[in-house]
XYZ file of C-alpha atoms in Angstrom:
450
model
C 13.920 13.891 -6.738
C 17.308 15.574 -6.529
C 19.474 13.903 -3.924
C 22.369 15.759 -2.289
C 25.325 13.523 -1.472
C 28.043 14.276 1.023
C 31.442 14.145 -0.667
C 33.030 11.747 1.767
C 33.419 8.011 2.085
C 31.312 6.119 4.569
C 33.299 5.634 7.794
C 34.148 2.086 8.799
C 31.686 0.724 11.323
C 32.301 -2.384 13.421
C 30.236 -5.322 12.240
C 27.797 -6.247 14.982
C 25.315 -8.613 13.410
C 22.006 -8.982 15.217
C 21.065 -12.597 15.639
C 17.741 -13.565 14.086
C 15.128 -14.816 16.574
C 13.708 -17.208 13.959
C 14.986 -20.333 15.705
C 13.608 -19.279 19.077
C 10.216 -18.411 17.583
C 9.957 -21.759 15.792
C 10.947 -23.594 18.972
C 8.225 -21.728 20.857
C 5.610 -22.633 18.228
C 6.517 -26.326 18.328
C 6.517 -26.242 22.129
C 2.975 -24.895 21.950
C 1.961 -27.798 19.723
C 3.467 -30.222 22.264
C 1.505 -28.531 25.049
C -1.687 -28.987 23.027
C -0.993 -32.710 22.651
C -0.454 -32.858 26.402
C -4.010 -31.579 26.883
C -5.330 -34.640 25.023
C -2.978 -37.015 26.849
C -3.996 -35.844 30.295
C -7.723 -36.039 29.499
C -7.610 -39.519 27.908
C -7.618 -42.589 30.120
C -7.794 -45.221 27.380
C -8.689 -45.682 23.720
C -10.875 -48.711 23.039
C -12.158 -50.119 19.749
C -12.441 -48.668 16.266
C -14.791 -45.894 17.352
C -12.392 -44.894 20.128
C -9.392 -44.857 17.789
C -11.190 -42.743 15.205
C -12.583 -40.339 17.774
C -9.249 -40.028 19.611
C -7.365 -39.295 16.410
C -10.061 -36.802 15.437
C -9.734 -35.031 18.805
C -5.955 -34.748 18.373
C -6.383 -33.333 14.870
C -9.020 -30.903 16.150
C -6.815 -29.637 18.974
C -3.858 -29.157 16.651
C -6.135 -27.471 14.088
C -7.381 -25.058 16.740
C -3.808 -24.287 17.753
C -2.777 -23.870 14.106
C -5.627 -21.372 13.622
C -4.203 -19.223 16.415
C -0.697 -19.451 14.929
C -2.078 -18.647 11.473
C -3.722 -15.455 12.713
C -0.728 -14.506 14.857
C 1.542 -14.662 11.814
C -0.844 -12.263 10.043
C -0.582 -9.687 12.830
C 2.545 -7.950 11.435
C 4.358 -8.006 14.757
C 7.532 -5.877 14.412
C 9.737 -8.519 16.056
C 8.820 -10.927 13.261
C 8.565 -8.473 10.362
C 11.810 -6.598 11.040
C 14.052 -9.185 12.687
C 13.048 -12.359 10.842
C 11.768 -10.824 7.608
C 8.319 -10.380 6.110
C 8.968 -12.887 3.331
C 9.996 -15.620 5.769
C 7.018 -14.919 8.023
C 4.773 -15.052 4.949
C 6.171 -18.498 4.088
C 5.517 -19.646 7.657
C 1.974 -18.309 7.355
C 1.423 -20.166 4.078
C 2.746 -23.394 5.609
C 0.560 -22.921 8.710
C -2.405 -22.425 6.389
C -1.753 -25.734 4.638
C -1.363 -27.512 7.991
C -4.585 -25.931 9.242
C -6.689 -27.023 6.268
C -5.250 -30.549 6.302
C -5.833 -30.922 10.043
C -9.367 -29.582 9.615
C -10.139 -32.223 6.969
C -8.697 -34.983 9.158
C -10.610 -33.720 12.210
C -13.978 -33.580 10.428
C -13.599 -36.945 8.698
C -12.326 -38.883 11.724
C -14.742 -37.383 14.258
C -17.753 -38.100 12.055
C -16.487 -41.591 11.260
C -15.895 -42.266 14.966
C -19.332 -40.987 15.985
C -20.961 -42.992 13.184
C -19.172 -46.181 14.299
C -20.214 -45.536 17.881
C -23.890 -44.894 17.004
C -24.122 -47.497 14.226
C -25.307 -44.906 11.668
C -24.019 -43.555 8.354
C -21.425 -40.782 8.234
C -23.837 -38.519 6.331
C -26.614 -38.930 8.903
C -24.107 -38.359 11.713
C -22.903 -35.159 10.014
C -26.471 -33.787 9.851
C -27.047 -34.657 13.505
C -23.801 -33.075 14.673
C -24.305 -29.831 12.762
C -27.983 -29.376 13.674
C -28.138 -30.737 17.221
C -24.768 -30.086 18.863
C -24.137 -26.686 20.524
C -22.106 -24.127 18.563
C -21.894 -26.458 15.565
C -23.883 -24.325 13.117
C -21.363 -21.526 13.591
C -18.470 -23.990 13.440
C -19.852 -25.394 10.180
C -19.969 -21.909 8.687
C -16.414 -21.259 9.852
C -15.278 -24.533 8.278
C -16.786 -23.580 4.907
C -15.127 -20.159 5.045
C -11.743 -21.639 5.954
C -11.965 -24.093 3.061
C -12.819 -21.212 0.702
C -9.803 -19.251 1.922
C -7.622 -22.322 1.420
C -8.876 -22.845 -2.135
C -8.316 -19.207 -3.145
C -4.821 -19.346 -1.639
C -3.791 -22.278 -3.837
C -1.192 -21.137 -6.355
C -3.181 -22.271 -9.400
C -6.245 -20.293 -8.269
C -4.332 -17.255 -7.062
C -2.653 -16.808 -10.451
C -6.105 -16.433 -12.020
C -7.548 -13.935 -9.540
C -6.726 -10.329 -8.702
C -4.645 -9.418 -5.688
C -7.594 -7.497 -4.248
C -9.911 -10.537 -4.471
C -7.297 -12.751 -2.817
C -6.550 -10.191 -0.109
C -10.128 -9.541 0.963
C -11.034 -13.234 0.796
C -7.991 -13.921 2.958
C -9.287 -11.524 5.614
C -12.267 -13.872 6.091
C -9.864 -16.092 8.041
C -10.630 -13.901 11.060
C -14.359 -14.635 10.718
C -13.731 -18.374 10.281
C -11.619 -18.578 13.428
C -14.145 -16.562 15.429
C -17.056 -18.768 14.328
C -15.195 -21.999 15.098
C -13.910 -21.013 18.529
C -17.152 -21.587 20.432
C -17.485 -25.278 19.612
C -13.911 -25.927 20.749
C -14.558 -24.947 24.361
C -18.189 -26.120 24.380
C -17.610 -29.642 22.992
C -13.923 -30.335 23.581
C -13.639 -32.803 26.445
C -10.182 -31.388 27.129
C -11.862 -28.144 28.240
C -15.150 -29.298 29.746
C -14.683 -29.149 33.520
C -10.995 -28.224 33.168
C -10.661 -24.594 34.208
C -6.879 -24.394 33.672
C -7.015 -25.815 30.142
C -9.923 -23.528 29.268
C -8.045 -20.503 30.623
C -4.997 -21.477 28.528
C -7.130 -21.707 25.368
C -8.817 -18.346 26.015
C -5.448 -16.731 26.765
C -4.040 -18.083 23.493
C -6.878 -16.738 21.357
C -7.300 -13.448 23.211
C -3.547 -12.862 23.047
C -3.524 -13.381 19.286
C -6.591 -11.144 18.895
C -4.841 -8.419 20.891
C -1.814 -8.601 18.551
C -4.045 -8.209 15.502
C -6.024 -5.288 16.940
C -2.871 -3.509 18.108
C -0.515 -4.001 15.167
C -2.973 -4.141 12.266
C -5.458 -1.482 13.396
C -4.340 0.805 16.213
C -0.661 1.213 15.270
C -1.384 2.047 11.580
C -4.153 4.484 12.566
C -1.824 6.272 14.964
C 1.005 6.307 12.416
C -1.062 7.906 9.685
C -2.845 10.419 11.901
C 0.478 11.476 13.417
C 2.563 11.739 10.252
C -0.032 12.947 7.719
C 1.734 11.675 4.610
C 0.960 13.057 1.162
C 2.430 12.689 -2.325
C 5.015 15.407 -2.892
C 6.024 14.591 -6.475
C 6.198 11.828 -9.111
C 9.228 11.460 -11.408
C 9.896 9.155 -14.369
C 13.114 7.152 -13.902
C 13.014 4.722 -16.860
C 10.398 3.314 -19.256
C 7.496 2.242 -17.020
C 9.419 3.095 -13.831
C 8.443 6.042 -11.621
C 9.608 7.416 -8.285
C 7.086 8.783 -5.790
C 8.278 11.248 -3.168
C 6.141 11.281 -0.020
C 6.215 14.127 2.496
C 5.069 13.900 6.105
C 5.568 15.163 9.639
C 8.275 13.774 11.936
C 9.043 10.863 9.609
C 12.318 10.240 11.426
C 10.236 8.810 14.286
C 9.256 5.891 12.035
C 12.769 4.483 12.317
C 12.763 3.433 8.659
C 16.072 2.056 7.422
C 17.590 1.462 3.978
C 16.506 -1.938 2.669
C 13.075 -1.816 4.335
C 9.643 -1.312 2.801
C 6.206 0.001 3.677
C 2.781 -1.173 2.582
C 1.366 1.784 0.683
C -2.243 2.746 0.034
C -2.751 5.853 -2.106
C -6.123 7.456 -1.409
C -6.753 8.335 -5.040
C -9.640 7.233 -7.242
C -9.522 3.484 -7.846
C -6.420 2.937 -5.680
C -7.681 3.186 -2.100
C -8.708 -0.488 -1.860
C -5.232 -1.845 -2.525
C -2.251 -1.927 -0.164
C 1.014 -2.826 -1.907
C 4.565 -3.304 -0.562
C 7.143 -0.978 -2.107
C 10.715 -0.560 -0.875
C 12.353 2.722 -0.032
C 14.565 3.587 -3.002
C 16.579 6.174 -1.071
C 17.544 6.587 2.572
C 14.904 8.553 4.499
C 15.488 12.319 4.364
C 14.075 14.875 6.834
C 10.345 14.847 6.156
C 10.686 12.787 2.951
C 10.447 9.160 1.878
C 10.852 7.867 -1.657
C 9.728 4.708 -3.417
C 10.325 3.629 -7.004
C 7.662 1.573 -8.755
C 7.514 -0.359 -12.019
C 4.176 -0.714 -13.798
C 3.494 -4.449 -13.453
C -0.236 -4.436 -12.579
C -3.298 -2.217 -12.269
C -2.141 -0.578 -9.038
C 1.464 0.089 -10.032
C 0.369 1.234 -13.512
C -1.766 3.947 -11.874
C 1.139 5.321 -9.816
C 2.291 7.769 -12.560
C -1.163 9.373 -12.425
C -0.824 10.352 -8.763
C -1.118 14.056 -8.126
C 0.793 16.104 -5.539
C -1.245 16.375 -2.370
C -2.789 12.890 -2.641
C -3.249 11.404 0.812
C -1.106 8.351 1.577
C -1.908 5.576 4.049
C 1.228 3.629 4.945
C 2.084 0.744 7.261
C 5.603 -0.116 8.329
C 8.483 -0.084 8.158
C 8.887 -3.811 7.534
C 11.667 -6.044 6.302
C 14.949 -7.413 7.610
C 17.222 -6.869 4.598
C 19.220 -4.152 6.332
C 22.790 -3.516 7.417
C 22.094 -5.642 10.515
C 22.594 -8.752 8.390
C 26.221 -7.913 7.648
C 28.937 -10.281 8.778
C 31.768 -8.641 6.790
C 33.109 -5.197 5.804
C 32.715 -6.164 2.138
C 29.346 -6.356 0.424
C 28.057 -7.285 -3.026
C 24.587 -6.092 -4.037
C 22.926 -7.927 -6.953
C 19.774 -6.389 -8.406
C 17.526 -7.204 -11.346
C 14.902 -4.856 -12.764
C 13.006 -2.845 -10.178
C 14.775 -4.902 -7.510
C 17.311 -2.087 -7.625
C 15.116 0.007 -5.290
C 16.124 -1.314 -1.830
C 19.681 -1.999 -3.004
C 20.098 1.573 -4.225
C 19.357 2.747 -0.659
C 21.782 0.182 0.767
C 24.435 1.122 -1.800
C 24.464 4.649 -0.412
C 24.557 3.681 3.261
C 26.309 0.330 3.774
C 29.721 0.879 5.370
C 32.861 -0.664 3.970
C 33.728 -1.902 0.487
C 30.534 -2.150 -1.586
C 30.035 -3.397 -5.165
C 26.687 -3.237 -6.996
C 25.835 -5.562 -9.900
C 22.758 -4.403 -11.834
C 21.011 -6.766 -14.273
C 18.670 -5.231 -16.891
C 17.591 -5.857 -20.464
C 18.881 -2.608 -21.990
C 20.633 0.563 -20.878
C 17.280 2.389 -21.046
C 15.914 0.032 -18.375
C 18.566 1.042 -15.838
C 16.425 2.955 -13.362
C 18.267 5.337 -11.018
C 21.474 4.816 -13.003
C 22.641 8.416 -12.607
C 22.259 8.248 -8.837
C 24.151 4.963 -8.675
C 27.095 6.428 -10.597
C 27.132 9.498 -8.326
C 27.110 7.344 -5.200
C 29.911 5.173 -6.598
C 32.070 8.265 -7.225
C 31.810 9.811 -3.775
C 32.084 6.608 -1.769
C 34.591 4.805 -3.960
C 32.241 1.920 -4.711
C 31.786 0.073 -7.988
C 28.760 -0.353 -10.250
C 28.774 -3.280 -12.689
C 26.115 -3.846 -15.342
C 24.825 -7.066 -16.912
C 22.836 -6.093 -20.028
C 21.424 -8.146 -22.872
C 23.492 -8.381 -26.033
C 22.570 -6.644 -29.327
C 20.431 -9.637 -30.332
C 18.753 -9.919 -26.961
C 20.991 -12.691 -25.609
C 21.070 -12.717 -21.819
C 24.441 -12.555 -20.040
C 25.109 -15.601 -17.889
C 26.079 -15.160 -14.283
C 28.359 -18.060 -13.386
C 30.555 -18.822 -10.379
C 33.599 -18.107 -12.541
C 32.311 -14.752 -13.851
C 31.327 -13.556 -10.382
C 34.654 -14.582 -8.855
C 36.460 -12.779 -11.689
C 34.386 -9.602 -11.223
C 34.510 -9.517 -7.409
C 37.806 -10.307 -5.747
C 37.424 -12.391 -2.596
C 33.778 -13.118 -3.364
C 33.426 -15.783 -0.665
C 34.240 -13.192 2.009
C 31.457 -10.812 0.937
C 27.949 -10.394 2.262
C 25.655 -10.633 -0.760
C 22.276 -8.901 -0.932
C 19.934 -10.054 -3.719
C 16.743 -8.365 -4.903
C 14.815 -9.184 -8.050
C 12.237 -11.601 -9.460
C 11.921 -14.875 -7.584
C 13.416 -17.010 -10.382
C 16.366 -14.621 -10.740
C 17.049 -14.627 -6.991
C 16.872 -18.426 -6.856
C 19.327 -18.808 -9.752
C 21.752 -16.250 -8.309
C 21.610 -17.987 -4.938
C 22.647 -21.295 -6.533
C 25.467 -19.581 -8.426
C 26.730 -17.910 -5.238
C 26.714 -21.176 -3.312
C 28.635 -22.835 -6.142
C 31.114 -19.926 -5.993
C 31.798 -20.663 -2.338
C 29.723 -17.949 -0.628
C 28.414 -19.328 2.703
C 24.659 -19.508 3.085
C 24.624 -17.170 6.107
C 26.176 -14.420 3.970
C 23.478 -14.501 1.268
C 20.608 -12.154 2.103
C 17.381 -12.030 0.133
C 13.840 -10.832 0.730
C 11.045 -11.766 -1.667
C 8.038 -9.502 -2.239
C 5.876 -12.266 -3.675
C 3.796 -12.186 -0.487
């Protein structure tokens, strides 16, 4: 794709950083958990004996598990406030943590409730489990939902996920919706907090219906409208470096998407063998009238098939997502640090960030420097700098240290630093930057290991 650059420096723009709503959202989630505990407190007069202790603790775990299920699904809904203001990677970490809490609370709930019922009835836990599942209302469905939720938890474990395909993990993960739906009935049918308590029951229905509405709206209706309205298709595919290709996508009224440099879309190419996979790829250039561009490195089956795309291939996209934009700036000076294909969102930011901008690009060899010609052209017209960190002639890796960064970038501690690259690289660079005196709030990173 040939990019036309205006031969003028970016004008200075006042720094007006938008405050992240992450703290407020977390406070709201914890307040919800406190409200759930209040449901148990108000419905419980006293706890007597071993059976009462076990059953009471099991009820608390069950209520919190039910609440965690709603939070878990809500974090999967791709709500723009979360995805664009907080960041998709951070929301994904919250979702993973909520998933672990949910499974642990589910185990505690099942074990303690059965143990409490068994102590109360003077029977074995196994016999009590059979009785509860077969004789109690809504429990067959709840049992099925429990099995599904455990299966989702197992496949989400890092050791298992490394050994399975992304597609298998993704479609197994979607079964969370079925698990939550199957388990909901027994909560309102058997939970003493809801039986005969119209207000508590209305609160629980409002919670679950509200979360369901978010999922239907943002994961189904909004993407359908986006793709029907904009009609995106592959315009061209260009080789940028060994194993690295740019895909230019054309569509109608793409400016209405509000996509910004540093953001990404989830892309689904409706070509043979690719339509089942949706993958996040960053914009590697600022949006142009009617055009978007991504740059992809062949790292798996889906990305390896990207060079085979033909012009005219239909594209299904969702987004834009991501919070690694100019809104994070706190200073007029910025340092962008990229490794490998992590150059893609930073290349777009390098062209558009106002002020004094330096780009540091880490790659193995000069041949691996994707988009290098564009970076040099941008540096010339805007007066920015491009620095390279390449392996030595014997393959030795250059070390990024606090001293080397301070020597390369004058006034480093006063810069905003944007990092994009493999997780281990980003973690190491973060530690180096902190040791070099860069404040934490000026280090901006978004991981795509979602």
